[in-house]
mmCIF file of C-alpha atoms in Angstrom:
data_model
loop_
_atom_site.group_PDB
_atom_site.id
_atom_site.type_symbol
_atom_site.label_atom_id
_atom_site.label_comp_id
_atom_site.label_asym_id
_atom_site.label_seq_id
_atom_site.Cartn_x
_atom_site.Cartn_y
_atom_site.Cartn_z
ATOM 1 C CA UNK A 239 97.108 100.012 95.589
ATOM 2 C CA UNK A 240 94.793 102.596 97.113
ATOM 3 C CA UNK A 241 91.772 100.410 96.455
ATOM 4 C CA UNK A 242 93.456 97.341 97.967
ATOM 5 C CA UNK A 243 94.472 99.333 101.037
ATOM 6 C CA UNK A 244 90.946 100.749 101.418
ATOM 7 C CA UNK A 245 89.318 97.322 101.122
ATOM 8 C CA UNK A 246 91.772 95.811 103.599
ATOM 9 C CA UNK A 247 91.221 98.662 106.031
ATOM 10 C CA UNK A 248 87.430 98.326 105.837
ATOM 11 C CA UNK A 249 87.667 94.535 106.193
ATOM 12 C CA UNK A 250 89.755 94.847 109.367
ATOM 13 C CA UNK A 251 87.937 97.789 110.933
ATOM 14 C CA UNK A 252 84.351 96.679 110.247
ATOM 15 C CA UNK A 253 84.230 94.013 113.018
ATOM 16 C CA UNK A 254 85.468 96.588 115.541
ATOM 17 C CA UNK A 255 82.901 99.182 114.473
ATOM 18 C CA UNK A 256 80.094 96.591 114.379
ATOM 19 C CA UNK A 257 80.985 95.322 117.844
ATOM 20 C CA UNK A 258 81.064 98.857 119.258
ATOM 21 C CA UNK A 259 77.697 99.668 117.676
ATOM 22 C CA UNK A 260 76.179 96.417 118.940
ATOM 23 C CA UNK A 261 77.040 97.340 122.516
ATOM 24 C CA UNK A 262 74.321 100.035 122.347
ATOM 25 C CA UNK A 263 71.640 97.753 120.822
ATOM 26 C CA UNK A 264 68.810 96.058 122.697
ATOM 27 C CA UNK A 265 68.941 92.905 120.564
ATOM 28 C CA UNK A 266 70.653 91.281 117.617
ATOM 29 C CA UNK A 267 68.533 88.550 116.098
ATOM 30 C CA UNK A 268 68.856 89.385 112.408
ATOM 31 C CA UNK A 269 71.652 90.494 110.146
ATOM 32 C CA UNK A 270 72.147 93.764 112.007
ATOM 33 C CA UNK A 271 71.600 94.814 115.633
ATOM 34 C CA UNK A 272 68.426 96.722 116.448
ATOM 35 C CA UNK A 273 66.746 98.636 119.246
ATOM 36 C CA UNK A 274 69.118 101.603 119.548
ATOM 37 C CA UNK A 275 70.128 103.299 121.822
ATOM 38 C CA UNK A 276 70.480 101.659 125.226
ATOM 39 C CA UNK A 277 73.244 101.911 127.825
ATOM 40 C CA UNK A 278 72.143 98.821 129.748
ATOM 41 C CA UNK A 279 75.049 96.682 128.605
ATOM 42 C CA UNK A 280 77.605 99.400 129.375
ATOM 43 C CA UNK A 281 76.165 99.929 132.872
ATOM 44 C CA UNK A 282 76.342 96.195 133.496
ATOM 45 C CA UNK A 283 79.939 95.918 132.273
ATOM 46 C CA UNK A 284 81.129 99.033 134.099
ATOM 47 C CA UNK A 285 79.357 97.989 137.279
ATOM 48 C CA UNK A 286 77.454 101.257 137.615
ATOM 49 C CA UNK A 287 74.017 99.671 137.982
ATOM 50 C CA UNK A 288 75.129 97.248 140.690
ATOM 51 C CA UNK A 289 78.153 95.026 141.164
ATOM 52 C CA UNK A 290 77.476 92.346 138.566
ATOM 53 C CA UNK A 291 79.604 89.221 138.773
ATOM 54 C CA UNK A 292 81.493 90.014 135.553
ATOM 55 C CA UNK A 293 81.783 93.783 135.745
ATOM 56 C CA UNK A 294 84.552 96.352 136.119
ATOM 57 C CA UNK A 295 83.128 97.326 139.538
ATOM 58 C CA UNK A 296 83.433 101.058 138.961
ATOM 59 C CA UNK A 297 80.483 101.596 141.285
ATOM 60 C CA UNK A 298 82.371 99.904 144.126
ATOM 61 C CA UNK A 299 85.434 102.009 143.320
ATOM 62 C CA UNK A 300 83.406 105.209 143.557
ATOM 63 C CA UNK A 301 81.859 104.131 146.868
ATOM 64 C CA UNK A 302 85.210 103.177 148.387
ATOM 65 C CA UNK A 303 87.148 106.163 147.043
ATOM 66 C CA UNK A 304 86.173 108.678 149.769
ATOM 67 C CA UNK A 305 87.064 106.209 152.564
ATOM 68 C CA UNK A 306 90.217 104.633 151.128
ATOM 69 C CA UNK A 307 91.532 106.403 147.989
ATOM 70 C CA UNK A 308 94.593 104.148 147.687
ATOM 71 C CA UNK A 309 92.752 100.837 147.875
ATOM 72 C CA UNK A 310 89.719 101.814 145.769
ATOM 73 C CA UNK A 311 91.273 101.492 142.247
ATOM 74 C CA UNK A 312 92.537 97.981 143.009
ATOM 75 C CA UNK A 313 88.969 96.696 143.250
ATOM 76 C CA UNK A 314 88.437 97.144 139.514
ATOM 77 C CA UNK A 315 89.969 94.953 136.790
ATOM 78 C CA UNK A 316 90.271 98.106 134.671
ATOM 79 C CA UNK A 317 92.521 100.065 137.008
ATOM 80 C CA UNK A 318 94.455 97.013 138.161
ATOM 81 C CA UNK A 319 95.267 96.039 134.571
ATOM 82 C CA UNK A 320 96.325 99.602 133.773
ATOM 83 C CA UNK A 321 98.653 99.565 136.753
ATOM 84 C CA UNK A 322 100.113 96.145 135.954
ATOM 85 C CA UNK A 323 100.687 96.979 132.278
ATOM 86 C CA UNK A 324 102.257 100.325 133.192
ATOM 87 C CA UNK A 325 104.538 98.577 135.682
ATOM 88 C CA UNK A 326 105.673 96.172 132.969
ATOM 89 C CA UNK A 327 106.390 99.106 130.640
ATOM 90 C CA UNK A 328 108.477 100.885 133.298
ATOM 91 C CA UNK A 329 110.560 97.749 133.820
ATOM 92 C CA UNK A 330 111.040 97.438 130.066
ATOM 93 C CA UNK A 331 112.151 101.063 129.865
ATOM 94 C CA UNK A 332 114.692 100.697 132.668
ATOM 95 C CA UNK A 333 116.122 97.464 131.271
ATOM 96 C CA UNK A 334 115.361 97.585 127.544
ATOM 97 C CA UNK A 335 116.622 101.077 126.692
ATOM 98 C CA UNK A 336 120.173 100.517 128.045
ATOM 99 C CA UNK A 337 120.353 97.112 126.327
ATOM 100 C CA UNK A 338 119.257 98.611 123.014
ATOM 101 C CA UNK A 339 121.782 101.411 123.395
ATOM 102 C CA UNK A 340 124.651 99.056 124.229
ATOM 103 C CA UNK A 341 123.905 96.804 121.252
ATOM 104 C CA UNK A 342 123.560 99.737 118.836
ATOM 105 C CA UNK A 343 126.554 101.712 120.103
ATOM 106 C CA UNK A 344 129.330 99.341 121.150
ATOM 107 C CA UNK A 345 131.214 96.292 119.937
ATOM 108 C CA UNK A 346 131.932 93.839 122.759
ATOM 109 C CA UNK A 347 132.252 90.083 123.279
ATOM 110 C CA UNK A 348 128.828 88.478 123.404
ATOM 111 C CA UNK A 349 127.128 91.397 121.639
ATOM 112 C CA UNK A 350 125.394 89.189 119.068
ATOM 113 C CA UNK A 351 124.251 86.773 121.794
ATOM 114 C CA UNK A 352 122.852 89.635 123.912
ATOM 115 C CA UNK A 353 121.085 91.035 120.869
ATOM 116 C CA UNK A 354 119.555 87.662 120.043
ATOM 117 C CA UNK A 355 118.409 87.071 123.623
ATOM 118 C CA UNK A 356 117.000 90.590 123.925
ATOM 119 C CA UNK A 357 114.849 90.473 120.792
ATOM 120 C CA UNK A 358 113.606 86.895 121.100
ATOM 121 C CA UNK A 359 110.703 86.051 123.434
ATOM 122 C CA UNK A 360 111.958 84.254 126.525
ATOM 123 C CA UNK A 361 109.068 81.773 126.478
ATOM 124 C CA UNK A 362 105.380 81.640 125.609
ATOM 125 C CA UNK A 363 103.119 83.120 128.269
ATOM 126 C CA UNK A 364 101.748 79.770 129.405
ATOM 127 C CA UNK A 365 105.254 78.277 129.747
ATOM 128 C CA UNK A 366 106.559 81.286 131.669
ATOM 129 C CA UNK A 367 103.498 81.206 133.922
ATOM 130 C CA UNK A 368 104.031 77.563 134.847
ATOM 131 C CA UNK A 369 107.743 78.245 135.438
ATOM 132 C CA UNK A 370 106.867 81.142 137.747
ATOM 133 C CA UNK A 371 104.433 79.000 139.729
ATOM 134 C CA UNK A 372 107.067 76.345 140.274
ATOM 135 C CA UNK A 373 110.031 78.623 140.958
ATOM 136 C CA UNK A 374 108.306 81.459 142.868
ATOM 137 C CA UNK A 375 105.033 80.112 144.299
ATOM 138 C CA UNK A 376 104.679 82.955 146.823
ATOM 139 C CA UNK A 377 105.710 85.705 144.410
ATOM 140 C CA UNK A 378 103.958 84.671 141.217
ATOM 141 C CA UNK A 379 100.405 85.593 142.272
ATOM 142 C CA UNK A 380 101.335 89.068 143.515
ATOM 143 C CA UNK A 381 101.195 92.262 141.494
ATOM 144 C CA UNK A 382 104.995 92.298 141.444
ATOM 145 C CA UNK A 383 105.090 88.807 139.951
ATOM 146 C CA UNK A 384 102.601 89.767 137.241
ATOM 147 C CA UNK A 385 104.563 92.920 136.410
ATOM 148 C CA UNK A 386 107.828 90.976 136.098
ATOM 149 C CA UNK A 387 106.140 88.371 133.917
ATOM 150 C CA UNK A 388 104.611 90.982 131.626
ATOM 151 C CA UNK A 389 107.939 92.774 131.283
ATOM 152 C CA UNK A 390 109.773 89.562 130.380
ATOM 153 C CA UNK A 391 107.193 88.634 127.763
ATOM 154 C CA UNK A 392 107.086 92.077 126.108
ATOM 155 C CA UNK A 393 110.751 93.165 126.487
ATOM 156 C CA UNK A 394 111.699 92.198 122.881
ATOM 157 C CA UNK A 395 109.206 94.712 121.480
ATOM 158 C CA UNK A 396 110.745 97.522 123.526
ATOM 159 C CA UNK A 397 114.316 96.572 122.617
ATOM 160 C CA UNK A 398 113.581 96.316 118.899
ATOM 161 C CA UNK A 399 111.704 99.626 118.754
ATOM 162 C CA UNK A 400 114.344 101.561 120.689
ATOM 163 C CA UNK A 401 117.266 99.860 118.957
ATOM 164 C CA UNK A 402 115.899 100.964 115.582
ATOM 165 C CA UNK A 403 115.909 104.575 116.789
ATOM 166 C CA UNK A 404 119.444 104.310 118.142
ATOM 167 C CA UNK A 405 120.744 102.737 114.931
ATOM 168 C CA UNK A 406 119.345 105.636 112.893
ATOM 169 C CA UNK A 407 121.214 108.176 115.048
ATOM 170 C CA UNK A 408 124.887 109.278 114.869
ATOM 171 C CA UNK A 409 125.472 108.119 118.427
ATOM 172 C CA UNK A 410 129.234 108.583 118.442
ATOM 173 C CA UNK A 411 129.010 112.166 117.127
ATOM 174 C CA UNK A 412 126.291 113.091 119.589
ATOM 175 C CA UNK A 413 128.287 111.708 122.507
ATOM 176 C CA UNK A 414 131.516 113.414 121.449
ATOM 177 C CA UNK A 415 129.759 116.756 120.979
ATOM 178 C CA UNK A 416 128.102 116.577 124.395
ATOM 179 C CA UNK A 417 131.285 115.456 126.133
ATOM 180 C CA UNK A 418 133.305 118.222 124.473
ATOM 181 C CA UNK A 419 130.890 120.739 126.018
ATOM 182 C CA UNK A 420 131.581 119.352 129.482
ATOM 183 C CA UNK A 421 128.665 116.959 129.946
ATOM 184 C CA UNK A 422 129.360 113.777 131.900
ATOM 185 C CA UNK A 423 128.495 110.437 130.324
ATOM 186 C CA UNK A 424 125.328 109.922 132.451
ATOM 187 C CA UNK A 425 124.153 113.437 131.593
ATOM 188 C CA UNK A 426 124.946 112.847 127.926
ATOM 189 C CA UNK A 427 122.873 109.665 127.899
ATOM 190 C CA UNK A 428 119.930 111.109 129.829
ATOM 191 C CA UNK A 429 119.831 114.620 128.327
ATOM 192 C CA UNK A 430 121.007 114.000 124.753
ATOM 193 C CA UNK A 431 120.703 110.372 123.680
ATOM 194 C CA UNK A 432 117.367 109.466 125.262
ATOM 195 C CA UNK A 433 115.382 112.525 124.016
ATOM 196 C CA UNK A 434 116.624 111.916 120.463
ATOM 197 C CA UNK A 435 115.267 108.362 120.634
ATOM 198 C CA UNK A 436 111.877 109.428 121.964
ATOM 199 C CA UNK A 437 109.862 108.112 118.996
ATOM 200 C CA UNK A 438 111.270 104.615 119.374
ATOM 201 C CA UNK A 439 110.769 104.737 123.133
ATOM 202 C CA UNK A 440 107.162 105.896 122.820
ATOM 203 C CA UNK A 441 106.424 103.302 120.114
ATOM 204 C CA UNK A 442 107.901 100.552 122.289
ATOM 205 C CA UNK A 443 105.888 101.762 125.281
ATOM 206 C CA UNK A 444 102.639 101.710 123.271
ATOM 207 C CA UNK A 445 103.259 98.190 121.990
ATOM 208 C CA UNK A 446 104.356 96.827 125.386
ATOM 209 C CA UNK A 447 101.447 98.435 127.230
ATOM 210 C CA UNK A 448 98.807 97.201 124.795
ATOM 211 C CA UNK A 449 100.183 93.654 124.720
ATOM 212 C CA UNK A 450 100.644 93.490 128.493
ATOM 213 C CA UNK A 451 97.087 94.702 129.123
ATOM 214 C CA UNK A 452 95.803 91.969 126.798
ATOM 215 C CA UNK A 453 98.115 89.181 128.018
ATOM 216 C CA UNK A 454 95.897 86.175 128.656
ATOM 217 C CA UNK A 455 98.037 83.026 128.917
ATOM 218 C CA UNK A 456 100.414 84.229 131.627
ATOM 219 C CA UNK A 457 97.586 85.909 133.563
ATOM 220 C CA UNK A 458 95.425 82.797 133.371
ATOM 221 C CA UNK A 459 98.130 80.567 134.802
ATOM 222 C CA UNK A 460 99.440 82.907 137.505
ATOM 223 C CA UNK A 461 96.387 84.904 138.676
ATOM 224 C CA UNK A 462 94.811 83.656 141.896
ATOM 225 C CA UNK A 463 93.117 86.493 143.804
ATOM 226 C CA UNK A 464 91.987 90.089 143.650
ATOM 227 C CA UNK A 465 90.488 91.919 140.695
ATOM 228 C CA UNK A 466 90.890 89.949 137.473
ATOM 229 C CA UNK A 467 93.391 91.262 134.934
ATOM 230 C CA UNK A 468 91.549 92.731 131.967
ATOM 231 C CA UNK A 469 92.230 89.748 129.674
ATOM 232 C CA UNK A 470 90.592 87.384 132.197
ATOM 233 C CA UNK A 471 87.713 89.812 132.674
ATOM 234 C CA UNK A 472 87.068 89.731 128.914
ATOM 235 C CA UNK A 473 87.278 85.913 128.869
ATOM 236 C CA UNK A 474 84.744 85.698 131.706
ATOM 237 C CA UNK A 475 82.355 87.976 129.818
ATOM 238 C CA UNK A 476 82.754 86.054 126.577
ATOM 239 C CA UNK A 477 82.022 82.776 128.366
ATOM 240 C CA UNK A 478 79.158 83.863 130.647
ATOM 241 C CA UNK A 479 77.439 86.961 129.237
ATOM 242 C CA UNK A 480 75.218 87.679 126.247
ATOM 243 C CA UNK A 481 76.864 88.780 123.032
ATOM 244 C CA UNK A 482 75.704 92.386 123.411
ATOM 245 C CA UNK A 483 77.107 92.599 126.940
ATOM 246 C CA UNK A 484 80.345 91.038 125.695
ATOM 247 C CA UNK A 485 80.390 93.669 122.939
ATOM 248 C CA UNK A 486 80.299 96.376 125.592
ATOM 249 C CA UNK A 487 83.154 94.717 127.489
ATOM 250 C CA UNK A 488 85.274 94.467 124.360
ATOM 251 C CA UNK A 489 84.435 98.065 123.467
ATOM 252 C CA UNK A 490 85.782 99.212 126.832
ATOM 253 C CA UNK A 491 89.076 97.564 125.945
ATOM 254 C CA UNK A 492 89.078 99.166 122.478
ATOM 255 C CA UNK A 493 88.569 102.617 124.008
ATOM 256 C CA UNK A 494 91.200 102.005 126.660
ATOM 257 C CA UNK A 495 93.827 100.984 124.111
ATOM 258 C CA UNK A 496 92.903 103.899 121.826
ATOM 259 C CA UNK A 497 93.104 106.379 124.720
ATOM 260 C CA UNK A 498 96.480 105.179 125.996
ATOM 261 C CA UNK A 499 97.881 105.067 122.443
ATOM 262 C CA UNK A 500 96.713 108.610 121.734
ATOM 263 C CA UNK A 501 98.175 109.852 125.033
ATOM 264 C CA UNK A 502 101.554 108.264 124.414
ATOM 265 C CA UNK A 503 101.651 109.495 120.809
ATOM 266 C CA UNK A 504 100.856 113.002 122.023
ATOM 267 C CA UNK A 505 103.737 112.729 124.444
ATOM 268 C CA UNK A 506 106.023 111.562 121.635
ATOM 269 C CA UNK A 507 104.964 114.337 119.253
ATOM 270 C CA UNK A 508 105.468 117.039 121.845
ATOM 271 C CA UNK A 509 108.721 115.488 122.993
ATOM 272 C CA UNK A 510 109.912 115.212 126.549
ATOM 273 C CA UNK A 511 112.661 116.931 128.449
ATOM 274 C CA UNK A 512 115.033 115.300 130.905
ATOM 275 C CA UNK A 513 116.636 118.458 132.329
#
């Protein structure tokens, strides 16, 4: 079993490692990349050596930051995607956590239907994108429309992760203990129930954020102006740049996902207080 796991792990991780290493190579004409180490591809992707057509425009962000700090991050696909994915996660937290709690804690008419609707994807990204364009033509291309779309597409992952945490907890006993000590129901939920479900909440946030940041179909249909969402930025690089430059672009996404995952896991391990 250990050998099978090790081989599977190496098989899955090797392409990621090879791609990351290739982003620092000058060429790749043989079996392995060669000409290490160069940062040319990273500078081109990050937009630090000039605003290339398919770059993250970090140079423009740094130039604009002193004059207009609020508008500067929106010029980069990196920061815009982080903001959009975070917005989708916040919506999922506000909506998904109460739904997961209600399904895990109470028996009520329509409970099974609500549970089924909450954990099943509403529609594929391309279908939801077309529906948004037809129903909300003025709203769909805005940041708010993208955030709502991301939250709808990824809500099942939040509900399932948090519901699992709630179902493993003695919810009734926790509530009764808190109420007997004089806590109101809202305070019981916020100060007792939610902190005890932190691992499920953090896991759901990690999954929703990563999937929203990489959402291509919905972004492709709905996006019309401004900095490209990160998934469209990667598609543009794959279609129009050399493989080594594309490797740098993909590596940026790898590092971004790893960094956000590590930060959220650190938050979950340390816990969070609601007092």
